[in-house]
CSV table of C-alpha atoms in Angstrom, one decimal:
chain,number,residue,atom,x,y,z
L,297,MET,CA,-38.7,18.1,-48.0
L,298,LYS,CA,-37.2,21.5,-48.4
L,299,LYS,CA,-34.7,22.3,-51.2
L,300,ASP,CA,-31.7,22.1,-49.0
L,301,LEU,CA,-30.4,20.4,-45.9
L,302,LEU,CA,-28.8,23.2,-44.0
L,303,LYS,CA,-29.7,22.3,-40.4
L,304,LEU,CA,-32.1,20.0,-38.6
L,305,LEU,CA,-34.0,23.0,-37.2
L,306,ASP,CA,-35.3,23.5,-40.7
L,307,LEU,CA,-36.8,20.0,-40.9
L,308,SER,CA,-40.1,18.6,-39.6
L,309,GLN,CA,-40.5,15.3,-37.9
L,310,GLU,CA,-42.0,14.0,-41.1
L,311,ASP,CA,-39.0,15.2,-43.1
L,312,ILE,CA,-36.6,13.3,-40.7
L,313,THR,CA,-38.7,10.2,-40.9
L,314,LEU,CA,-38.8,10.3,-44.7
L,315,ILE,CA,-35.0,10.5,-44.7
L,316,LEU,CA,-34.6,7.6,-42.3
L,317,ASN,CA,-37.1,5.4,-44.2
L,318,THR,CA,-35.4,6.2,-47.5
L,319,ALA,CA,-32.0,5.3,-46.0
L,320,ASP,CA,-33.5,2.0,-44.8
L,321,GLN,CA,-34.6,1.2,-48.3
L,322,LEU,CA,-31.3,2.2,-49.9
L,323,LYS,CA,-29.4,0.2,-47.4
L,324,TYR,CA,-31.6,-2.8,-48.0
L,325,GLU,CA,-31.0,-2.5,-51.7
L,326,GLN,CA,-27.2,-2.3,-51.3
L,327,LYS,CA,-27.1,-5.3,-49.0
L,328,HIS,CA,-29.1,-7.3,-51.5
L,329,ASN,CA,-27.0,-6.2,-54.5
L,330,ILE,CA,-30.0,-4.3,-56.0
L,331,HIS,CA,-28.4,-1.6,-58.1
L,332,ARG,CA,-30.5,1.3,-59.4
L,333,ASP,CA,-28.9,4.4,-60.8
L,334,TYR,CA,-31.3,6.9,-59.1
L,335,LEU,CA,-28.9,9.8,-59.8
L,336,LYS,CA,-27.5,8.7,-63.1
L,337,GLY,CA,-25.9,11.7,-64.9
L,338,LYS,CA,-26.0,13.9,-61.7
L,339,THR,CA,-23.0,15.6,-60.3
L,340,LEU,CA,-22.4,16.7,-56.7
L,341,ALA,CA,-19.8,19.4,-56.0
L,342,MET,CA,-18.1,18.8,-52.6
L,343,ILE,CA,-16.5,21.8,-51.1
L,344,PHE,CA,-14.1,21.1,-48.2
L,345,GLU,CA,-12.7,23.9,-46.1
L,346,LYS,CA,-12.3,21.4,-43.2
L,347,ASN,CA,-10.4,18.1,-43.4
L,348,SER,CA,-12.4,15.0,-43.5
L,349,THR,CA,-12.4,11.2,-43.6
L,350,ARG,CA,-15.9,9.9,-43.2
L,351,THR,CA,-17.7,12.9,-44.9
L,352,ARG,CA,-15.6,12.8,-48.1
L,353,VAL,CA,-15.6,9.0,-48.5
L,354,SER,CA,-19.3,8.5,-47.6
L,355,PHE,CA,-20.5,11.3,-50.0
L,356,GLU,CA,-18.2,10.3,-52.8
L,357,THR,CA,-19.0,6.6,-52.5
L,358,GLY,CA,-22.7,7.3,-52.1
L,359,MET,CA,-22.9,9.4,-55.3
L,360,PHE,CA,-21.1,6.6,-57.1
L,361,GLN,CA,-23.5,4.0,-55.8
L,362,LEU,CA,-26.5,6.1,-56.9
L,363,GLY,CA,-25.1,6.3,-60.4
L,364,GLY,CA,-23.8,9.9,-60.2
L,365,HIS,CA,-20.4,11.6,-59.9
L,366,ALA,CA,-18.8,13.6,-57.1
L,367,LEU,CA,-16.2,16.4,-57.5
L,368,PHE,CA,-13.8,17.2,-54.7
L,369,LEU,CA,-13.1,20.9,-54.3
L,370,SER,CA,-10.6,21.8,-51.6
L,371,GLY,CA,-10.9,25.3,-50.2
L,372,LYS,CA,-7.2,25.8,-50.4
L,373,GLU,CA,-7.1,24.8,-54.1
L,374,SER,CA,-10.3,26.5,-55.3
L,375,GLN,CA,-11.1,30.2,-55.9
L,376,ILE,CA,-13.0,30.3,-52.5
L,377,GLY,CA,-9.6,29.9,-50.9
L,378,ARG,CA,-8.4,32.9,-52.9
L,379,GLY,CA,-11.2,35.2,-51.7
L,380,GLU,CA,-13.9,34.6,-54.3
L,381,PRO,CA,-17.3,35.6,-52.8
L,382,ILE,CA,-19.4,32.6,-51.8
L,383,GLU,CA,-22.3,33.9,-53.8
L,384,ASP,CA,-20.2,33.9,-57.0
L,385,THR,CA,-19.0,30.3,-56.4
L,386,ALA,CA,-22.7,29.4,-55.8
L,387,ARG,CA,-23.8,30.9,-59.1
L,388,VAL,CA,-21.1,29.1,-61.1
L,389,LEU,CA,-21.7,25.7,-59.5
L,390,ASP,CA,-25.4,26.2,-60.1
L,391,ARG,CA,-24.7,26.1,-63.8
L,392,TYR,CA,-22.4,23.1,-63.7
L,393,CYS,CA,-23.7,20.7,-61.1
L,394,ASP,CA,-26.9,19.2,-59.6
L,395,GLY,CA,-26.1,19.6,-56.0
L,396,ILE,CA,-23.5,21.0,-53.6
L,397,MET,CA,-22.2,19.6,-50.3
L,398,ILE,CA,-20.1,21.9,-48.2
L,399,ARG,CA,-18.0,21.2,-45.0
L,400,THR,CA,-16.8,24.4,-43.5
L,401,PHE,CA,-16.6,26.6,-40.4
L,402,GLY,CA,-19.4,29.2,-40.5
L,403,GLN,CA,-23.1,28.3,-40.8
L,404,ASP,CA,-23.6,31.7,-42.5
L,405,GLU,CA,-21.4,30.5,-45.4
L,406,VAL,CA,-23.7,27.5,-45.9
L,407,GLU,CA,-26.8,29.7,-45.7
L,408,GLU,CA,-25.3,32.2,-48.2
L,409,LEU,CA,-24.4,29.4,-50.6
L,410,ALA,CA,-28.0,28.2,-50.5
L,411,ARG,CA,-29.5,31.6,-51.1
L,412,ASN,CA,-27.5,32.1,-54.3
L,413,THR,CA,-28.2,28.8,-56.0
L,414,LYS,CA,-31.3,26.9,-57.3
L,415,ILE,CA,-29.7,23.5,-56.8
L,416,PRO,CA,-29.7,21.7,-53.4
L,417,VAL,CA,-27.1,22.5,-50.8
L,418,ILE,CA,-26.2,19.9,-48.1
L,419,ASN,CA,-24.4,20.9,-44.9
L,420,GLY,CA,-21.6,18.4,-44.4
L,421,LEU,CA,-20.6,20.1,-41.2
L,422,THR,CA,-20.2,23.5,-39.7
L,423,ASP,CA,-19.2,24.8,-36.3
L,424,PHE,CA,-22.9,25.2,-35.6
L,425,CYS,CA,-24.3,21.8,-36.6
L,426,HIS,CA,-23.7,18.4,-38.1
L,427,PRO,CA,-27.1,17.3,-39.5
L,428,CYS,CA,-25.8,14.4,-41.7
L,429,GLN,CA,-24.0,12.8,-38.7
L,430,VAL,CA,-27.1,13.0,-36.5
L,431,LEU,CA,-29.3,11.6,-39.2
L,432,ALA,CA,-26.9,8.6,-39.2
L,433,ASP,CA,-27.1,8.4,-35.4
L,434,LEU,CA,-30.9,8.4,-35.5
L,435,LEU,CA,-30.9,5.7,-38.2
L,436,THR,CA,-28.5,3.6,-36.0
L,437,ILE,CA,-30.5,4.0,-32.8
L,438,ARG,CA,-33.7,3.1,-34.7
L,439,GLU,CA,-32.1,0.0,-36.1
L,440,HIS,CA,-30.9,-1.2,-32.7
L,441,LYS,CA,-33.9,-0.1,-30.6
L,442,ALA,CA,-36.7,-0.4,-33.3
L,443,VAL,CA,-38.1,3.0,-32.2
L,444,LEU,CA,-37.0,6.5,-31.4
L,445,GLU,CA,-40.0,8.0,-29.6
L,446,GLY,CA,-39.9,7.5,-25.9
L,447,LEU,CA,-36.2,6.7,-25.7
L,448,LYS,CA,-33.8,8.8,-23.5
L,449,LEU,CA,-30.8,10.1,-25.4
L,450,CYS,CA,-27.9,11.5,-23.3
L,451,TYR,CA,-25.0,13.5,-24.6
L,452,ILE,CA,-21.9,14.0,-22.5
L,453,GLY,CA,-19.3,16.6,-23.4
L,454,ASP,CA,-18.8,19.9,-25.3
L,455,GLY,CA,-22.0,21.8,-26.3
L,456,ASN,CA,-20.7,21.8,-29.9
L,457,ASN,CA,-22.2,21.1,-33.3
L,458,MET,CA,-22.9,17.5,-32.4
L,459,ALA,CA,-24.7,18.5,-29.2
L,460,ASN,CA,-26.7,21.1,-31.1
L,461,SER,CA,-27.9,18.7,-33.8
L,462,LEU,CA,-28.5,15.8,-31.3
L,463,ILE,CA,-30.8,18.1,-29.2
L,464,VAL,CA,-32.8,19.1,-32.3
L,465,GLY,CA,-32.9,15.7,-33.9
L,466,GLY,CA,-33.7,13.9,-30.7
L,467,LEU,CA,-36.5,16.2,-29.7
L,468,LYS,CA,-38.1,16.3,-33.1
L,469,THR,CA,-38.3,12.5,-33.2
L,470,GLY,CA,-39.9,12.3,-29.8
L,471,MET,CA,-36.9,11.3,-27.7
L,472,GLU,CA,-36.1,12.6,-24.2
L,473,VAL,CA,-32.8,14.5,-24.4
L,474,SER,CA,-30.4,15.2,-21.6
L,475,ILE,CA,-27.1,17.0,-21.9
L,476,ALA,CA,-24.1,17.3,-19.5
L,477,CYS,CA,-21.5,19.9,-20.2
L,478,PRO,CA,-19.3,22.2,-18.1
L,479,GLU,CA,-20.3,25.7,-17.5
L,480,GLY,CA,-19.1,27.9,-20.4
L,481,TYR,CA,-19.5,25.1,-22.9
L,482,ASP,CA,-23.2,25.1,-23.3
L,483,PRO,CA,-25.0,24.3,-26.6
L,484,ASP,CA,-25.9,27.3,-28.9
L,485,SER,CA,-28.5,29.6,-27.4
L,486,GLN,CA,-30.7,29.2,-30.5
L,487,VAL,CA,-30.8,25.5,-29.9
L,488,LEU,CA,-31.5,25.9,-26.2
L,489,ASP,CA,-34.4,28.3,-27.0
L,490,PHE,CA,-35.8,25.6,-29.4
L,491,ALA,CA,-35.5,22.9,-26.8
L,492,ARG,CA,-37.4,25.0,-24.3
L,493,SER,CA,-40.0,26.3,-26.8
L,494,ASP,CA,-42.4,23.4,-26.7
L,495,PRO,CA,-44.0,22.0,-23.4
L,496,GLY,CA,-44.1,18.6,-25.1
L,497,PHE,CA,-40.3,18.4,-25.3
L,498,HIS,CA,-38.4,16.6,-22.6
L,499,PHE,CA,-35.0,18.3,-22.3
L,500,SER,CA,-32.6,18.7,-19.5
L,501,LEU,CA,-29.2,20.4,-19.2
L,502,PHE,CA,-26.9,19.2,-16.4
L,503,ARG,CA,-23.5,20.0,-15.1
L,504,THR,CA,-22.7,16.4,-14.0
L,505,PRO,CA,-22.6,13.4,-16.3
L,506,GLN,CA,-24.1,11.2,-13.6
L,507,GLU,CA,-27.3,13.2,-13.5
L,508,ALA,CA,-27.7,13.3,-17.3
L,509,ALA,CA,-26.9,9.6,-17.8
L,510,ALA,CA,-29.4,8.2,-15.3
L,511,GLY,CA,-31.9,6.0,-17.1
L,512,ALA,CA,-30.4,6.7,-20.5
L,513,ASP,CA,-31.1,4.3,-23.5
L,514,VAL,CA,-28.3,5.9,-25.6
L,515,LEU,CA,-25.1,7.6,-24.4
L,516,ILE,CA,-23.3,9.7,-26.9
L,517,THR,CA,-20.1,11.7,-26.7
L,518,ASP,CA,-17.6,13.6,-28.9
L,519,VAL,CA,-14.0,14.8,-28.5
L,520,TRP,CA,-13.2,17.5,-26.0
L,521,ALA,CA,-11.4,19.7,-28.6
L,522,SER,CA,-12.9,19.8,-32.1
L,523,MET,CA,-11.2,20.7,-35.3
L,524,GLY,CA,-9.8,24.2,-35.0
L,525,GLN,CA,-9.7,24.1,-31.2
L,526,GLU,CA,-6.4,22.4,-30.9
L,527,GLY,CA,-4.9,25.4,-29.2
L,528,GLU,CA,-7.4,25.0,-26.4
L,529,LYS,CA,-6.4,21.4,-25.7
L,530,THR,CA,-4.9,22.0,-22.2
L,531,VAL,CA,-7.7,24.3,-21.0
L,532,ARG,CA,-10.3,21.9,-22.3
L,533,GLU,CA,-8.7,18.8,-20.7
L,534,LYS,CA,-9.1,20.6,-17.4
L,535,ALA,CA,-12.6,21.7,-18.0
L,536,PHE,CA,-13.8,18.3,-19.2
L,537,ALA,CA,-12.1,16.1,-16.7
L,538,GLY,CA,-14.8,13.7,-15.5
L,539,TYR,CA,-17.0,14.1,-18.6
L,540,GLN,CA,-16.2,10.6,-19.8
L,541,ILE,CA,-18.3,7.6,-20.8
L,542,ASN,CA,-16.9,4.8,-18.6
L,543,ASP,CA,-18.2,1.8,-16.7
L,544,GLY,CA,-19.4,3.9,-13.8
L,545,LEU,CA,-21.6,6.0,-16.1
L,546,MET,CA,-22.8,3.0,-18.0
L,547,ALA,CA,-24.0,1.5,-14.7
L,548,LEU,CA,-26.4,4.5,-14.3
L,549,ALA,CA,-28.0,4.0,-17.7
L,550,ASN,CA,-30.7,1.5,-18.6
L,551,PRO,CA,-29.8,-2.1,-19.2
L,552,GLY,CA,-28.9,-2.5,-22.9
L,553,CYS,CA,-27.9,1.1,-23.2
L,554,MET,CA,-26.2,1.9,-26.6
L,555,VAL,CA,-23.1,4.0,-27.1
L,556,GLN,CA,-22.5,6.3,-30.1
L,557,HIS,CA,-19.5,8.3,-31.1
L,558,CYS,CA,-19.2,10.3,-34.3
L,559,LEU,CA,-15.4,9.6,-34.5
L,560,PRO,CA,-12.5,10.1,-34.3
L,561,ALA,CA,-12.4,8.9,-30.7
L,562,HIS,CA,-9.8,9.8,-28.1
L,563,ARG,CA,-9.7,6.7,-25.9
L,564,GLY,CA,-9.0,7.6,-22.3
L,565,GLU,CA,-10.5,11.1,-22.7
L,566,GLU,CA,-14.2,11.4,-23.6
L,567,ILE,CA,-14.6,7.6,-23.6
L,568,THR,CA,-12.6,4.7,-22.1
L,569,ALA,CA,-11.1,2.1,-24.4
L,570,GLU,CA,-13.1,-0.6,-22.6
L,571,VAL,CA,-16.5,1.0,-23.2
L,572,PHE,CA,-15.5,1.9,-26.8
L,573,GLU,CA,-14.6,-1.7,-27.6
L,574,ALA,CA,-17.6,-3.1,-25.9
L,575,HIS,CA,-19.8,-1.0,-28.1
L,576,ALA,CA,-17.6,-0.9,-31.2
L,577,ASN,CA,-20.3,-2.7,-33.3
L,578,GLU,CA,-22.8,0.1,-32.6
L,579,ILE,CA,-20.2,2.8,-33.2
L,580,PHE,CA,-19.1,1.4,-36.5
L,581,ASP,CA,-22.8,0.8,-37.5
L,582,GLU,CA,-23.2,4.5,-36.9
L,583,ALA,CA,-20.1,5.3,-39.1
L,584,GLU,CA,-21.5,3.0,-41.9
L,585,ASN,CA,-24.9,4.7,-41.7
L,586,ARG,CA,-23.3,8.0,-42.7
L,587,LEU,CA,-23.3,6.5,-46.2
L,588,HIS,CA,-26.9,5.4,-46.1
L,589,ALA,CA,-28.3,8.5,-44.5
L,590,GLN,CA,-26.5,10.8,-46.9
L,591,LYS,CA,-27.5,8.7,-49.9
L,592,ALA,CA,-31.1,9.2,-48.8
L,593,VAL,CA,-30.5,13.0,-48.5
L,594,MET,CA,-28.9,13.2,-51.9
L,595,TYR,CA,-31.6,11.1,-53.5
L,596,LEU,CA,-34.5,13.1,-52.0
L,597,LEU,CA,-32.9,16.5,-52.8
L,598,MET,CA,-31.3,15.8,-56.2
L,599,LYS,CA,-33.6,13.3,-58.0
L,600,ASP,CA,-35.7,16.0,-59.6
L,601,GLN,CA,-32.8,18.3,-60.6
């Protein structure tokens, strides 16, 4: 494993498998009330410049379960919010803590933080990628399907941070990946270049959900307007009309097709209430697995600090 988890592009297939296997073990131990303080005496600084429910609760709970301590640092209430350079914050936290998790807007901020500290930095979300969420997705798919390699993963919606990380994570674990998004809302060009860089990858970008969903083993979607895009809501509703996981789309997928959603879900927009509720167990397994996947990341990165 590398020192940090900044984006899935940095990880090898072996790194991802190690994280998933470690998450399986930690989940097994928790379910069987086996308590080991793997990170006893360790402290994780959690920097939030974007609001959060699942990220904050899962990281904070995960550190507690591993025997460590998590500190919540709001961007509005810390010196970052008052203009302190990120490199100065990094050098201070390096002397206090054993790891940093940051949930923010720019990927460059996360990369800069990592460059200026010797302790691990974990990307809790940026506008570019959402690696911890997709590790949880992969963990959930593997739990339900037993394998990842050879499955077809289909994402419907905005080519946002979720799409970027799903493409990378899916291809690196041997999945076929298809994406459907409207013109002008494609995934990041860096990710598309990666997806087309290896003749062994099976990747397709479509403009219609029906083409993308045909033969899928997993259908995934996200909100049409992500955090910070609320002002584009009306424009995006028009652009994404029809980009919805519904019964018609499910009928095109393989029998037993899973559904995943990173939440929060807007029923009636990117997914119907009927499909959401029919696959609620899978979706909330996915939400739970944020905890286990992130515990694995924290353990692997912070145990030797």
